[in-house]
Each structure stands twice: as C-alpha cells, then as structure tokens.
Amino acid sequence: MSTPVVTPEVHGLARENAVFRKVVRRIVPFLVLCYIVSYLDRVNVGFAKLQMSEDLGFSEAAYGLGAGLFFIGYFLFEVPSNLMLQRVGARTWIARIMISWGLVSAAFVFVTDEATFYVLRFLLGAAEAGFYPGVILYCTYWFPSHRRARVIALFMSAIPVAGIFGNPLSGWILDRFHGVSGWQGWQWMFLLEAIPALAVGVATLFYLDNGVRDAKWLTDEEKTVVERAVAEDTVHQTVHGRVWDAFRDPKVWLMCLVYFCFVMGQYALTFWMPTFVESTGIEGNLAIGVLSAVPFVAALVAMNLFGRSADKRRERRWHLVVPSLMGAVGFSLAAAWSGSTALSLIALSFAAAGVLTCAPLFWSLPTAFLGGTAAAAGLAAINSVGNLAGFVSPYMIGALKDATGSTAIPMYVLALSLVVGAAAVLTTKKSVVNR
C-alpha cells in the first residue's frame, strides 16, 4: 500500500487551520459573552412592556417609539465610536462601551413617565453605539474573508442564546421580584440584568488584545500565519485612503439598503416576541418567556449551519437570499395563524431562523470589499443606517397595532421588507463578494 504524499501546500493549510482554531477558541467565546449581555440589555424592554405599559400607562405606539429611540442614539454615535475604537484600541473602547451601557440600563429603574423612558432609550443607544460594528471590524484584524462568515455566525449566536436564556430569565424576574422592597418586577429586571454588563466590561480590559501583534498567547510563527492570511485577503478589497471615500462607494449604500431590510425583521422579533406570544392567548410571564425562547432555538441551529456552508462553498449571495425568503414566509404564516399558539410558534420559528441567519451572513459581503482607513467608517455607516430600521420597525408595529388591534398587517409589511432585501442582494456581483 502506497503512503499518501503530503505536499507542502497541504501541510501549510493544516497548520493554518490549527492556528485559526486556536484564535477562535481564544476570542470568539468572549465576544459571544459580550454580545449576549449587550443584546439582553438592548431588548429586555420587550419583557418590561408586559408590566411597565400598564403600570405607567404607555400606549402601544409610545412603547414602540421608546423601543425605537435606542437606534437614533445608535445612529448618531456609531461612526464616531468606531473611529475611536480604531484610534484607542478595541480593548479599551469595548470596555468603555459595556460599562457605560450597563450604567444607563440600570438607570431604567427610575422611569416614571414617557419622557424619561424616551431619554434613557436614546442614551442607551448612544452608550452602546459602536459595539457591534466594532466587533465586526475587530474580526477583520484576525480572520480573512473566507473564514469570517462562520466566525460572525458564532458571534451572532449570542442573539438566539440571549433569547433562549434571557427570555425565561426576564419572565422569571418579573414574577419572582414583583413587589420586593416596593419595586415592580420590571425595575428589578433592569437592575439585575445590568450587572453583567459592568462585570464583563471590566473583564474586557484584562482579556482582549488590540491586535495580532499584542497576543501573548500566540507564538511569533502563529502571528505570522494569521497576518499573512489576512494580508493575502486584503488584496481583493477596495482600499480607501480617506474616511469619506467609503461614503462615495455605491456598494456601501447598497449594503445599507440590504441591512435596513433585514434589521426590520430582526428587531420586530426581539422587541415584540413576548407580545406576539401573549396575543395567542398565553398568560403568565414565565410561560411567555419559555415559549418566546422556542423560535431562537431554531435560529441558533440555522445560522450556524448556513455560516458553515457559506464558508465551505465560498458563496455569499444565495446563502443570504434563501434565509431572507424563509423569514418572509415565516412572518406571513405567523400573521395567518395568529389564532393558534402552536402554529404561531412554528411560523415564528421559521421567521426567526431566517431573519437571524441573515445578519452574520450579511457582514461577509461588505467586509469582502471594504478595506483601508475607511473600513471602520464604512462598516459603522452600514450598521448605523441599517439599524435605523430598529427605530422604524417597533414604532411601525406599535402604531399599526393601535390602529388595527392586530399584529397581522405589520407582519406582512415585515415579510415584504425581507423580499426587497433579498432582491437587493442579487444585484451585487459574485466576483465582489464570493471569495
């Protein structure tokens, strides 16, 4: 029997794979933890609504406006925040972001009226601005584009994980702590769920490295392997020498449109999932929390399967179009089956699997062609403009629900948005994004 010949190329690829597995094990779980904490503090207002709206007399539209104002602060401070991250380093800036949003999130215990609610939601968005695109930028320091979809999918697994564990936790806190020391359950929820942001923010200062050269846990040879792979990848990018050059690139604005369409569906799920479940006839905050977690389990599986497949095949467009159409079908069925809890959960699971899979796969598109000084600004611009849908979506749902008494029409609007996003993806050239 002949001995297989191991060529230098095969040996080199095996070594490179081993190095990147080490990088993934070191930084990705910590980034996932950060994002779980971030997402929980961002969307727990959806559970607070179950008590807060009645306690403080908020209408559906008032709640939707407050939930959405987060993204106005996010929009205004996103680009400056990402530029500061590039200037002062990821470790310091991400720690600053987490500590400041933890403090603002805890301040929600003092909400007594709509005005205070609106101001704190705006400040929470301003405090958190830059975290998500900052992490996306940070990943470009460590991973070439053909490894990035899987990594970003792992990172964004934090969204369904936050839903799987955070929704039952939030429902339990609302019930268990209601009336303790004279506080409402929603006040305790904001306080207790802010503590992890402060703790992880401090830990970031000691754990994260600003870049490959700062990583004491890599040998010099391993650092060279990572830097070479990233450098070879950047030859395909459109390298902008100035910050404002990114805003002149039509592809950046196309990415803004695509991301806006997908975010419409994403935040409809995360802000309104408890209300969607409650509207099927479910009572009790813990029961609502447990059932609200079901669609996020489906999303966790789907987003990682699609991410692995996209990297393996080095194909981006159809791996993004298919889940976006899945989300559109899911929202349409949820609207049609709103009278049945079981059927609604099936439809919402399909919607969540599609919508939440779109986000990690989307970011493999702009990071494939953006490079140079303007990459930080370009990624932040795409995220900030796209996240304006986080303002439009919850307010639109609240206003239409007040006007019609139903969530069916908003769901059809969300389905249409996802179809538009899928069509926009197909206008991108394969040669630009499939690497």
Tab-separated table of C-alpha atoms in Angstrom:
chain	number	residue	atom	x	y	z
A	1	MET	CA	0.000	0.000	0.000
A	2	SER	CA	1.440	3.358	-1.009
A	3	THR	CA	1.915	6.104	1.559
A	4	PRO	CA	-0.121	9.285	0.851
A	5	VAL	CA	2.038	12.152	-0.280
A	6	VAL	CA	1.689	15.226	1.912
A	7	THR	CA	2.527	18.252	-0.186
A	8	PRO	CA	3.867	21.476	1.355
A	9	GLU	CA	0.554	23.164	0.433
A	10	VAL	CA	-1.489	20.571	2.345
A	11	HIS	CA	0.839	20.775	5.342
A	12	GLY	CA	0.667	24.569	5.270
A	13	LEU	CA	-3.142	24.552	5.150
A	14	ALA	CA	-3.322	22.110	8.052
A	15	ARG	CA	-1.031	24.366	10.080
A	16	GLU	CA	-3.068	27.437	9.191
A	17	ASN	CA	-6.318	25.694	10.186
A	18	ALA	CA	-4.801	24.744	13.541
A	19	VAL	CA	-3.716	28.324	14.214
A	20	PHE	CA	-7.127	29.745	13.377
A	21	ARG	CA	-8.842	27.171	15.582
A	22	LYS	CA	-6.674	28.483	18.411
A	23	VAL	CA	-7.655	32.078	17.597
A	24	VAL	CA	-11.347	31.164	17.515
A	25	ARG	CA	-11.153	29.403	20.887
A	26	ARG	CA	-9.447	32.388	22.459
A	27	ILE	CA	-11.504	35.362	21.294
A	28	VAL	CA	-14.874	34.208	19.917
A	29	PRO	CA	-16.431	32.780	23.134
A	30	PHE	CA	-15.595	36.001	24.979
A	31	LEU	CA	-17.070	38.156	22.212
A	32	VAL	CA	-20.195	35.977	22.265
A	33	LEU	CA	-20.500	36.569	26.015
A	34	CYS	CA	-20.200	40.318	25.462
A	35	TYR	CA	-22.906	40.273	22.811
A	36	ILE	CA	-25.276	38.147	24.912
A	37	VAL	CA	-25.039	40.760	27.649
A	38	SER	CA	-25.427	43.554	25.090
A	39	TYR	CA	-28.472	42.054	23.436
A	40	LEU	CA	-30.164	41.234	26.709
A	41	ASP	CA	-29.886	44.838	27.897
A	42	ARG	CA	-30.999	46.128	24.492
A	43	VAL	CA	-34.186	44.091	24.120
A	44	ASN	CA	-35.310	43.279	27.678
A	45	VAL	CA	-37.598	46.284	27.299
A	46	GLY	CA	-39.835	43.857	25.372
A	47	PHE	CA	-40.463	41.979	28.612
A	48	ALA	CA	-40.613	45.124	30.713
A	49	LYS	CA	-43.521	46.166	28.496
A	50	LEU	CA	-45.659	43.336	29.904
A	51	GLN	CA	-45.771	45.227	33.242
A	52	MET	CA	-44.411	48.700	32.518
A	53	SER	CA	-47.046	49.703	29.962
A	54	GLU	CA	-49.834	49.023	32.433
A	55	ASP	CA	-48.013	50.491	35.445
A	56	LEU	CA	-47.080	53.721	33.677
A	57	GLY	CA	-49.977	53.964	31.224
A	58	PHE	CA	-47.946	53.610	27.993
A	59	SER	CA	-49.809	53.068	24.713
A	60	GLU	CA	-48.534	50.541	22.155
A	61	ALA	CA	-47.231	53.394	19.997
A	62	ALA	CA	-45.478	55.043	22.965
A	63	TYR	CA	-43.726	51.795	23.780
A	64	GLY	CA	-42.769	51.304	20.132
A	65	LEU	CA	-41.374	54.840	19.936
A	66	GLY	CA	-39.316	54.363	23.091
A	67	ALA	CA	-38.001	50.994	21.938
A	68	GLY	CA	-37.008	52.547	18.622
A	69	LEU	CA	-35.350	55.677	20.030
A	70	PHE	CA	-32.456	53.458	21.052
A	71	PHE	CA	-31.468	53.392	17.390
A	72	ILE	CA	-31.487	57.159	16.947
A	73	GLY	CA	-28.741	57.439	19.574
A	74	TYR	CA	-27.085	54.431	17.983
A	75	PHE	CA	-27.206	56.063	14.536
A	76	LEU	CA	-25.757	59.399	15.645
A	77	PHE	CA	-22.792	57.976	17.568
A	78	GLU	CA	-21.976	54.840	15.557
A	79	VAL	CA	-19.369	56.192	13.132
A	80	PRO	CA	-17.523	58.353	15.717
A	81	SER	CA	-17.456	55.392	18.092
A	82	ASN	CA	-15.952	53.041	15.524
A	83	LEU	CA	-13.317	55.599	14.577
A	84	MET	CA	-12.419	55.956	18.252
A	85	LEU	CA	-12.104	52.179	18.554
A	86	GLN	CA	-9.608	52.186	15.717
A	87	ARG	CA	-7.690	55.040	17.348
A	88	VAL	CA	-7.540	53.943	21.007
A	89	GLY	CA	-7.769	50.172	20.550
A	90	ALA	CA	-10.518	47.577	20.817
A	91	ARG	CA	-9.790	46.551	24.400
A	92	THR	CA	-10.211	49.994	25.972
A	93	TRP	CA	-13.077	51.131	23.787
A	94	ILE	CA	-15.200	47.979	24.005
A	95	ALA	CA	-14.761	48.039	27.794
A	96	ARG	CA	-15.891	51.693	27.840
A	97	ILE	CA	-18.947	50.851	25.769
A	98	MET	CA	-20.025	47.977	28.013
A	99	ILE	CA	-19.559	49.822	31.292
A	100	SER	CA	-21.452	52.911	30.094
A	101	TRP	CA	-24.400	50.953	28.728
A	102	GLY	CA	-24.577	48.928	31.954
A	103	LEU	CA	-24.929	52.132	33.957
A	104	VAL	CA	-27.617	53.523	31.642
A	105	SER	CA	-29.520	50.224	31.625
A	106	ALA	CA	-29.593	50.187	35.422
A	107	ALA	CA	-30.992	53.740	35.401
A	108	PHE	CA	-34.246	52.433	33.866
A	109	VAL	CA	-35.415	51.566	37.377
A	110	PHE	CA	-36.155	55.288	37.752
A	111	VAL	CA	-38.509	55.565	34.751
A	112	THR	CA	-41.787	57.161	35.809
A	113	ASP	CA	-43.186	58.603	32.571
A	114	GLU	CA	-42.840	58.514	28.790
A	115	ALA	CA	-40.309	61.376	28.647
A	116	THR	CA	-37.856	59.632	30.994
A	117	PHE	CA	-38.327	56.394	29.077
A	118	TYR	CA	-37.565	58.118	25.762
A	119	VAL	CA	-34.446	59.879	27.098
A	120	LEU	CA	-32.959	56.721	28.621
A	121	ARG	CA	-33.619	54.657	25.490
A	122	PHE	CA	-31.803	57.315	23.434
A	123	LEU	CA	-28.883	57.372	25.896
A	124	LEU	CA	-28.687	53.569	25.895
A	125	GLY	CA	-28.300	53.640	22.116
A	126	ALA	CA	-25.625	56.328	22.329
A	127	ALA	CA	-23.740	54.349	25.001
A	128	GLU	CA	-23.841	51.090	23.041
A	129	ALA	CA	-23.075	52.663	19.641
A	130	GLY	CA	-20.013	51.164	18.047
A	131	PHE	CA	-20.038	47.835	19.863
A	132	TYR	CA	-21.411	45.653	17.079
A	133	PRO	CA	-19.565	47.218	14.094
A	134	GLY	CA	-16.514	47.481	16.319
A	135	VAL	CA	-16.525	43.722	16.816
A	136	ILE	CA	-17.057	43.183	13.078
A	137	LEU	CA	-14.050	45.435	12.404
A	138	TYR	CA	-12.095	43.607	15.111
A	139	CYS	CA	-12.779	40.278	13.372
A	140	THR	CA	-11.214	41.623	10.168
A	141	TYR	CA	-7.941	42.007	12.115
A	142	TRP	CA	-7.930	38.277	12.892
A	143	PHE	CA	-9.730	36.426	10.088
A	144	PRO	CA	-9.620	36.507	6.255
A	145	SER	CA	-12.985	36.755	4.498
A	146	HIS	CA	-13.276	33.041	3.692
A	147	ARG	CA	-13.188	32.264	7.432
A	148	ARG	CA	-15.308	35.178	8.551
A	149	ALA	CA	-18.898	34.026	7.879
A	150	ARG	CA	-18.573	31.123	10.298
A	151	VAL	CA	-16.883	33.297	12.925
A	152	ILE	CA	-19.509	36.037	12.663
A	153	ALA	CA	-22.243	33.390	12.779
A	154	LEU	CA	-20.730	32.059	16.009
A	155	PHE	CA	-20.547	35.601	17.376
A	156	MET	CA	-24.135	36.341	16.420
A	157	SER	CA	-25.273	33.107	18.022
A	158	ALA	CA	-25.433	35.429	21.010
A	159	ILE	CA	-28.775	36.762	19.711
A	160	PRO	CA	-30.686	33.457	19.869
A	161	VAL	CA	-28.759	32.409	23.000
A	162	ALA	CA	-29.858	35.658	24.663
A	163	GLY	CA	-33.414	34.817	23.636
A	164	ILE	CA	-33.210	31.194	24.763
A	165	PHE	CA	-31.922	32.004	28.247
A	166	GLY	CA	-32.775	35.682	28.597
A	167	ASN	CA	-36.493	35.424	27.820
A	168	PRO	CA	-37.280	32.856	30.545
A	169	LEU	CA	-34.934	34.731	32.920
A	170	SER	CA	-36.695	38.027	32.281
A	171	GLY	CA	-40.113	36.437	32.734
A	172	TRP	CA	-38.976	34.794	35.990
A	173	ILE	CA	-37.586	38.062	37.381
A	174	LEU	CA	-40.834	39.885	36.538
A	175	ASP	CA	-42.856	37.327	38.514
A	176	ARG	CA	-40.415	36.478	41.315
A	177	PHE	CA	-39.301	40.013	42.261
A	178	HIS	CA	-42.556	41.875	41.687
A	179	GLY	CA	-43.252	43.927	44.830
A	180	VAL	CA	-39.936	43.125	46.542
A	181	SER	CA	-38.770	46.184	48.550
A	182	GLY	CA	-41.589	48.159	46.976
A	183	TRP	CA	-40.232	47.851	43.433
A	184	GLN	CA	-42.054	46.490	40.396
A	185	GLY	CA	-40.766	43.370	38.659
A	186	TRP	CA	-39.641	45.342	35.606
A	187	GLN	CA	-37.493	47.614	37.811
A	188	TRP	CA	-35.693	44.620	39.302
A	189	MET	CA	-35.225	43.159	35.825
A	190	PHE	CA	-33.444	46.279	34.537
A	191	LEU	CA	-31.207	46.428	37.607
A	192	LEU	CA	-30.234	42.747	37.779
A	193	GLU	CA	-29.642	42.401	34.037
A	194	ALA	CA	-27.367	45.478	34.005
A	195	ILE	CA	-24.863	43.954	36.440
A	196	PRO	CA	-23.297	41.516	33.909
A	197	ALA	CA	-22.508	44.394	31.519
A	198	LEU	CA	-20.471	46.132	34.202
A	199	ALA	CA	-18.645	42.925	35.188
A	200	VAL	CA	-17.822	41.844	31.619
A	201	GLY	CA	-16.811	45.404	30.734
A	202	VAL	CA	-14.145	45.355	33.432
A	203	ALA	CA	-13.033	41.857	32.346
A	204	THR	CA	-12.557	43.132	28.776
A	205	LEU	CA	-9.703	45.370	29.940
A	206	PHE	CA	-7.753	42.300	31.025
A	207	TYR	CA	-8.759	39.764	28.381
A	208	LEU	CA	-8.938	41.293	24.896
A	209	ASP	CA	-5.906	42.145	22.762
A	210	ASN	CA	-5.943	45.101	20.387
A	211	GLY	CA	-4.477	43.065	17.534
A	212	VAL	CA	-2.442	40.063	16.458
A	213	ARG	CA	0.936	41.527	17.493
A	214	ASP	CA	-0.344	42.100	21.057
A	215	ALA	CA	-1.443	38.471	21.509
A	216	LYS	CA	0.945	36.895	24.025
A	217	TRP	CA	-0.926	33.597	23.674
A	218	LEU	CA	0.293	33.245	20.054
A	219	THR	CA	3.862	32.329	19.117
A	220	ASP	CA	5.731	34.519	16.635
A	221	GLU	CA	5.234	31.869	13.973
A	222	GLU	CA	1.473	31.728	14.667
A	223	LYS	CA	1.220	35.507	14.480
A	224	THR	CA	2.906	35.385	11.084
A	225	VAL	CA	0.420	32.769	9.852
A	226	VAL	CA	-2.552	34.958	10.856
A	227	GLU	CA	-1.057	38.173	9.488
A	228	ARG	CA	-0.137	36.531	6.181
A	229	ALA	CA	-3.659	35.119	5.690
A	230	VAL	CA	-5.266	38.488	6.451
A	231	ALA	CA	-2.796	40.343	4.217
A	232	GLU	CA	-3.437	37.997	1.275
A	233	ASP	CA	-7.160	38.577	1.699
A	234	THR	CA	-6.912	42.387	1.607
A	235	VAL	CA	-5.546	42.452	-1.959
A	236	HIS	CA	-9.149	41.905	-3.116
A	237	GLN	CA	-10.528	44.866	-1.177
A	238	THR	CA	-11.296	48.344	-2.373
A	239	VAL	CA	-8.761	50.227	-0.273
A	240	HIS	CA	-9.959	53.701	0.659
A	241	GLY	CA	-7.297	56.072	1.876
A	242	ARG	CA	-9.673	58.573	3.451
A	243	VAL	CA	-12.650	58.151	5.746
A	244	TRP	CA	-15.088	59.916	3.432
A	245	ASP	CA	-14.161	57.767	0.426
A	246	ALA	CA	-16.332	54.975	1.809
A	247	PHE	CA	-19.412	57.210	1.572
A	248	ARG	CA	-18.777	57.724	-2.148
A	249	ASP	CA	-18.827	53.997	-2.877
A	250	PRO	CA	-22.259	52.938	-4.281
A	251	LYS	CA	-21.737	49.441	-2.897
A	252	VAL	CA	-21.727	50.846	0.636
A	253	TRP	CA	-25.165	52.410	0.121
A	254	LEU	CA	-26.500	49.212	-1.414
A	255	MET	CA	-25.324	47.391	1.720
A	256	CYS	CA	-27.164	49.995	3.830
A	257	LEU	CA	-30.406	49.176	1.987
A	258	VAL	CA	-29.940	45.418	2.327
A	259	TYR	CA	-29.145	45.633	6.030
A	260	PHE	CA	-32.071	48.005	6.685
A	261	CYS	CA	-34.474	45.436	5.218
A	262	PHE	CA	-33.073	42.615	7.334
A	263	VAL	CA	-32.972	44.631	10.559
A	264	MET	CA	-36.676	45.422	10.134
A	265	GLY	CA	-37.395	41.745	10.733
A	266	GLN	CA	-34.718	41.192	13.363
A	267	TYR	CA	-35.944	43.801	15.831
A	268	ALA	CA	-39.584	43.042	15.201
A	269	LEU	CA	-38.820	39.622	16.640
A	270	THR	CA	-36.648	40.698	19.543
A	271	PHE	CA	-38.790	43.625	20.745
A	272	TRP	CA	-42.240	42.161	20.068
A	273	MET	CA	-41.790	38.392	20.515
A	274	PRO	CA	-43.323	38.421	24.049
A	275	THR	CA	-46.292	40.407	22.724
A	276	PHE	CA	-46.691	38.098	19.725
A	277	VAL	CA	-46.754	35.066	22.032
A	278	GLU	CA	-49.091	36.725	24.541
A	279	SER	CA	-51.519	37.625	21.724
A	280	THR	CA	-52.085	33.899	21.039
A	281	GLY	CA	-53.707	33.545	24.465
A	282	ILE	CA	-50.755	32.645	26.700
A	283	GLU	CA	-50.828	34.016	30.252
A	284	GLY	CA	-48.058	34.299	32.858
A	285	ASN	CA	-44.713	35.995	32.301
A	286	LEU	CA	-42.621	32.855	32.837
A	287	ALA	CA	-44.747	30.858	30.374
A	288	ILE	CA	-44.444	33.659	27.822
A	289	GLY	CA	-40.689	33.724	28.393
A	290	VAL	CA	-40.272	29.985	27.880
A	291	LEU	CA	-42.384	29.905	24.706
A	292	SER	CA	-40.654	33.025	23.371
A	293	ALA	CA	-37.366	31.133	23.556
A	294	VAL	CA	-38.503	28.391	21.149
A	295	PRO	CA	-38.003	30.350	17.887
A	296	PHE	CA	-34.495	31.323	18.996
A	297	VAL	CA	-33.512	27.650	19.279
A	298	ALA	CA	-34.399	27.218	15.608
A	299	ALA	CA	-32.415	30.361	14.775
A	300	LEU	CA	-29.327	29.143	16.643
A	301	VAL	CA	-29.209	25.956	14.570
A	302	ALA	CA	-29.951	27.639	11.236
A	303	MET	CA	-27.467	30.490	11.471
A	304	ASN	CA	-24.522	28.198	12.223
A	305	LEU	CA	-25.456	25.683	9.501
A	306	PHE	CA	-25.722	28.450	6.913
A	307	GLY	CA	-22.493	30.077	8.125
A	308	ARG	CA	-20.514	26.845	7.784
A	309	SER	CA	-21.974	26.188	4.348
A	310	ALA	CA	-21.205	29.715	3.094
A	311	ASP	CA	-17.537	29.458	4.112
A	312	LYS	CA	-17.142	25.906	2.789
A	313	ARG	CA	-18.548	26.823	-0.629
A	314	ARG	CA	-17.229	30.408	-0.618
A	315	GLU	CA	-20.655	31.534	-1.805
A	316	ARG	CA	-22.401	34.511	-0.205
A	317	ARG	CA	-25.375	35.740	-2.189
A	318	TRP	CA	-27.705	32.724	-2.235
A	319	HIS	CA	-26.722	31.815	1.321
A	320	LEU	CA	-28.211	35.195	2.226
A	321	VAL	CA	-31.192	35.230	-0.134
A	322	VAL	CA	-32.582	31.854	0.996
A	323	PRO	CA	-32.853	32.680	4.740
A	324	SER	CA	-34.307	36.117	3.993
A	325	LEU	CA	-37.109	34.474	1.988
A	326	MET	CA	-37.531	31.947	4.811
A	327	GLY	CA	-38.106	34.883	7.149
A	328	ALA	CA	-40.670	36.409	4.783
A	329	VAL	CA	-42.606	33.130	4.631
A	330	GLY	CA	-42.425	32.783	8.419
A	331	PHE	CA	-43.870	36.251	9.097
A	332	SER	CA	-46.652	35.680	6.540
A	333	LEU	CA	-47.632	32.374	8.125
A	334	ALA	CA	-47.482	33.895	11.632
A	335	ALA	CA	-49.974	36.531	10.501
A	336	ALA	CA	-52.267	33.885	9.012
A	337	TRP	CA	-52.012	31.522	12.010
A	338	SER	CA	-52.247	34.092	14.823
A	339	GLY	CA	-55.223	32.276	16.388
A	340	SER	CA	-53.190	29.179	17.261
A	341	THR	CA	-50.291	29.181	19.727
A	342	ALA	CA	-48.722	26.013	18.290
A	343	LEU	CA	-48.945	27.113	14.657
A	344	SER	CA	-47.789	30.637	15.532
A	345	LEU	CA	-44.697	29.252	17.263
A	346	ILE	CA	-43.901	27.125	14.200
A	347	ALA	CA	-44.232	30.171	11.946
A	348	LEU	CA	-42.239	32.414	14.293
A	349	SER	CA	-39.531	29.741	14.498
A	350	PHE	CA	-39.295	29.752	10.714
A	351	ALA	CA	-39.183	33.560	10.717
A	352	ALA	CA	-36.507	33.669	13.430
A	353	ALA	CA	-34.373	31.027	11.702
A	354	GLY	CA	-34.450	33.070	8.510
A	355	VAL	CA	-34.146	36.596	9.853
A	356	LEU	CA	-31.429	35.967	12.422
A	357	THR	CA	-29.391	33.949	9.919
A	358	CYS	CA	-29.296	36.969	7.596
A	359	ALA	CA	-27.207	39.183	9.885
A	360	PRO	CA	-23.982	37.134	10.202
A	361	LEU	CA	-24.076	36.169	6.532
A	362	PHE	CA	-24.689	39.770	5.527
A	363	TRP	CA	-21.465	41.029	7.104
A	364	SER	CA	-19.380	38.743	4.904
A	365	LEU	CA	-20.454	40.978	1.971
A	366	PRO	CA	-19.148	44.447	2.951
A	367	THR	CA	-16.064	43.084	4.735
A	368	ALA	CA	-15.147	41.326	1.480
A	369	PHE	CA	-14.678	44.613	-0.418
A	370	LEU	CA	-14.083	47.333	2.200
A	371	GLY	CA	-10.518	47.980	3.322
A	372	GLY	CA	-8.077	50.693	4.277
A	373	THR	CA	-8.656	53.678	6.540
A	374	ALA	CA	-12.303	53.998	5.595
A	375	ALA	CA	-13.240	50.435	6.568
A	376	ALA	CA	-14.103	51.484	10.130
A	377	ALA	CA	-16.308	54.319	8.880
A	378	GLY	CA	-17.868	52.236	6.123
A	379	LEU	CA	-18.836	49.350	8.394
A	380	ALA	CA	-20.168	51.723	11.031
A	381	ALA	CA	-22.161	53.652	8.415
A	382	ILE	CA	-23.770	50.466	7.095
A	383	ASN	CA	-24.630	49.337	10.606
A	384	SER	CA	-25.953	52.723	11.732
A	385	VAL	CA	-28.102	53.381	8.646
A	386	GLY	CA	-29.327	49.790	8.642
A	387	ASN	CA	-30.151	49.967	12.319
A	388	LEU	CA	-32.490	52.887	11.729
A	389	ALA	CA	-34.859	50.045	10.901
A	390	GLY	CA	-34.627	49.266	14.607
A	391	PHE	CA	-36.444	52.589	15.115
A	392	VAL	CA	-38.892	52.182	12.239
A	393	SER	CA	-39.841	48.555	12.916
A	394	PRO	CA	-41.034	48.671	16.569
A	395	TYR	CA	-42.750	52.042	16.093
A	396	MET	CA	-44.492	50.804	12.928
A	397	ILE	CA	-45.722	47.675	14.698
A	398	GLY	CA	-46.962	49.653	17.713
A	399	ALA	CA	-48.770	52.263	15.590
A	400	LEU	CA	-50.433	49.667	13.349
A	401	LYS	CA	-51.378	47.523	16.346
A	402	ASP	CA	-53.012	50.556	17.997
A	403	ALA	CA	-54.861	51.353	14.756
A	404	THR	CA	-55.988	47.837	13.842
A	405	GLY	CA	-55.862	45.888	17.101
A	406	SER	CA	-53.908	43.170	15.292
A	407	THR	CA	-50.291	42.241	14.521
A	408	ALA	CA	-51.157	40.678	11.141
A	409	ILE	CA	-50.664	43.750	8.930
A	410	PRO	CA	-47.245	44.628	10.477
A	411	MET	CA	-46.102	41.059	9.835
A	412	TYR	CA	-46.991	41.302	6.159
A	413	VAL	CA	-45.010	44.554	5.964
A	414	LEU	CA	-42.025	42.812	7.545
A	415	ALA	CA	-42.306	39.969	5.017
A	416	LEU	CA	-42.249	42.474	2.145
A	417	SER	CA	-39.155	44.156	3.589
A	418	LEU	CA	-37.285	40.840	3.596
A	419	VAL	CA	-38.232	40.182	-0.032
A	420	VAL	CA	-36.875	43.606	-1.027
A	421	GLY	CA	-33.633	42.848	0.837
A	422	ALA	CA	-33.242	39.522	-0.956
A	423	ALA	CA	-33.727	41.205	-4.344
A	424	ALA	CA	-31.111	43.840	-3.486
A	425	VAL	CA	-28.580	41.139	-2.555
A	426	LEU	CA	-28.916	39.601	-6.012
A	427	THR	CA	-27.815	42.900	-7.617
A	428	THR	CA	-24.312	42.506	-6.126
A	429	LYS	CA	-21.661	40.945	-8.341
A	430	LYS	CA	-20.470	37.450	-7.434
A	431	SER	CA	-16.883	38.441	-8.162
A	432	VAL	CA	-17.035	41.118	-5.444
A	433	VAL	CA	-18.325	39.021	-2.545
A	434	ASN	CA	-17.715	35.322	-3.292
A	435	ARG	CA	-14.201	34.598	-2.020
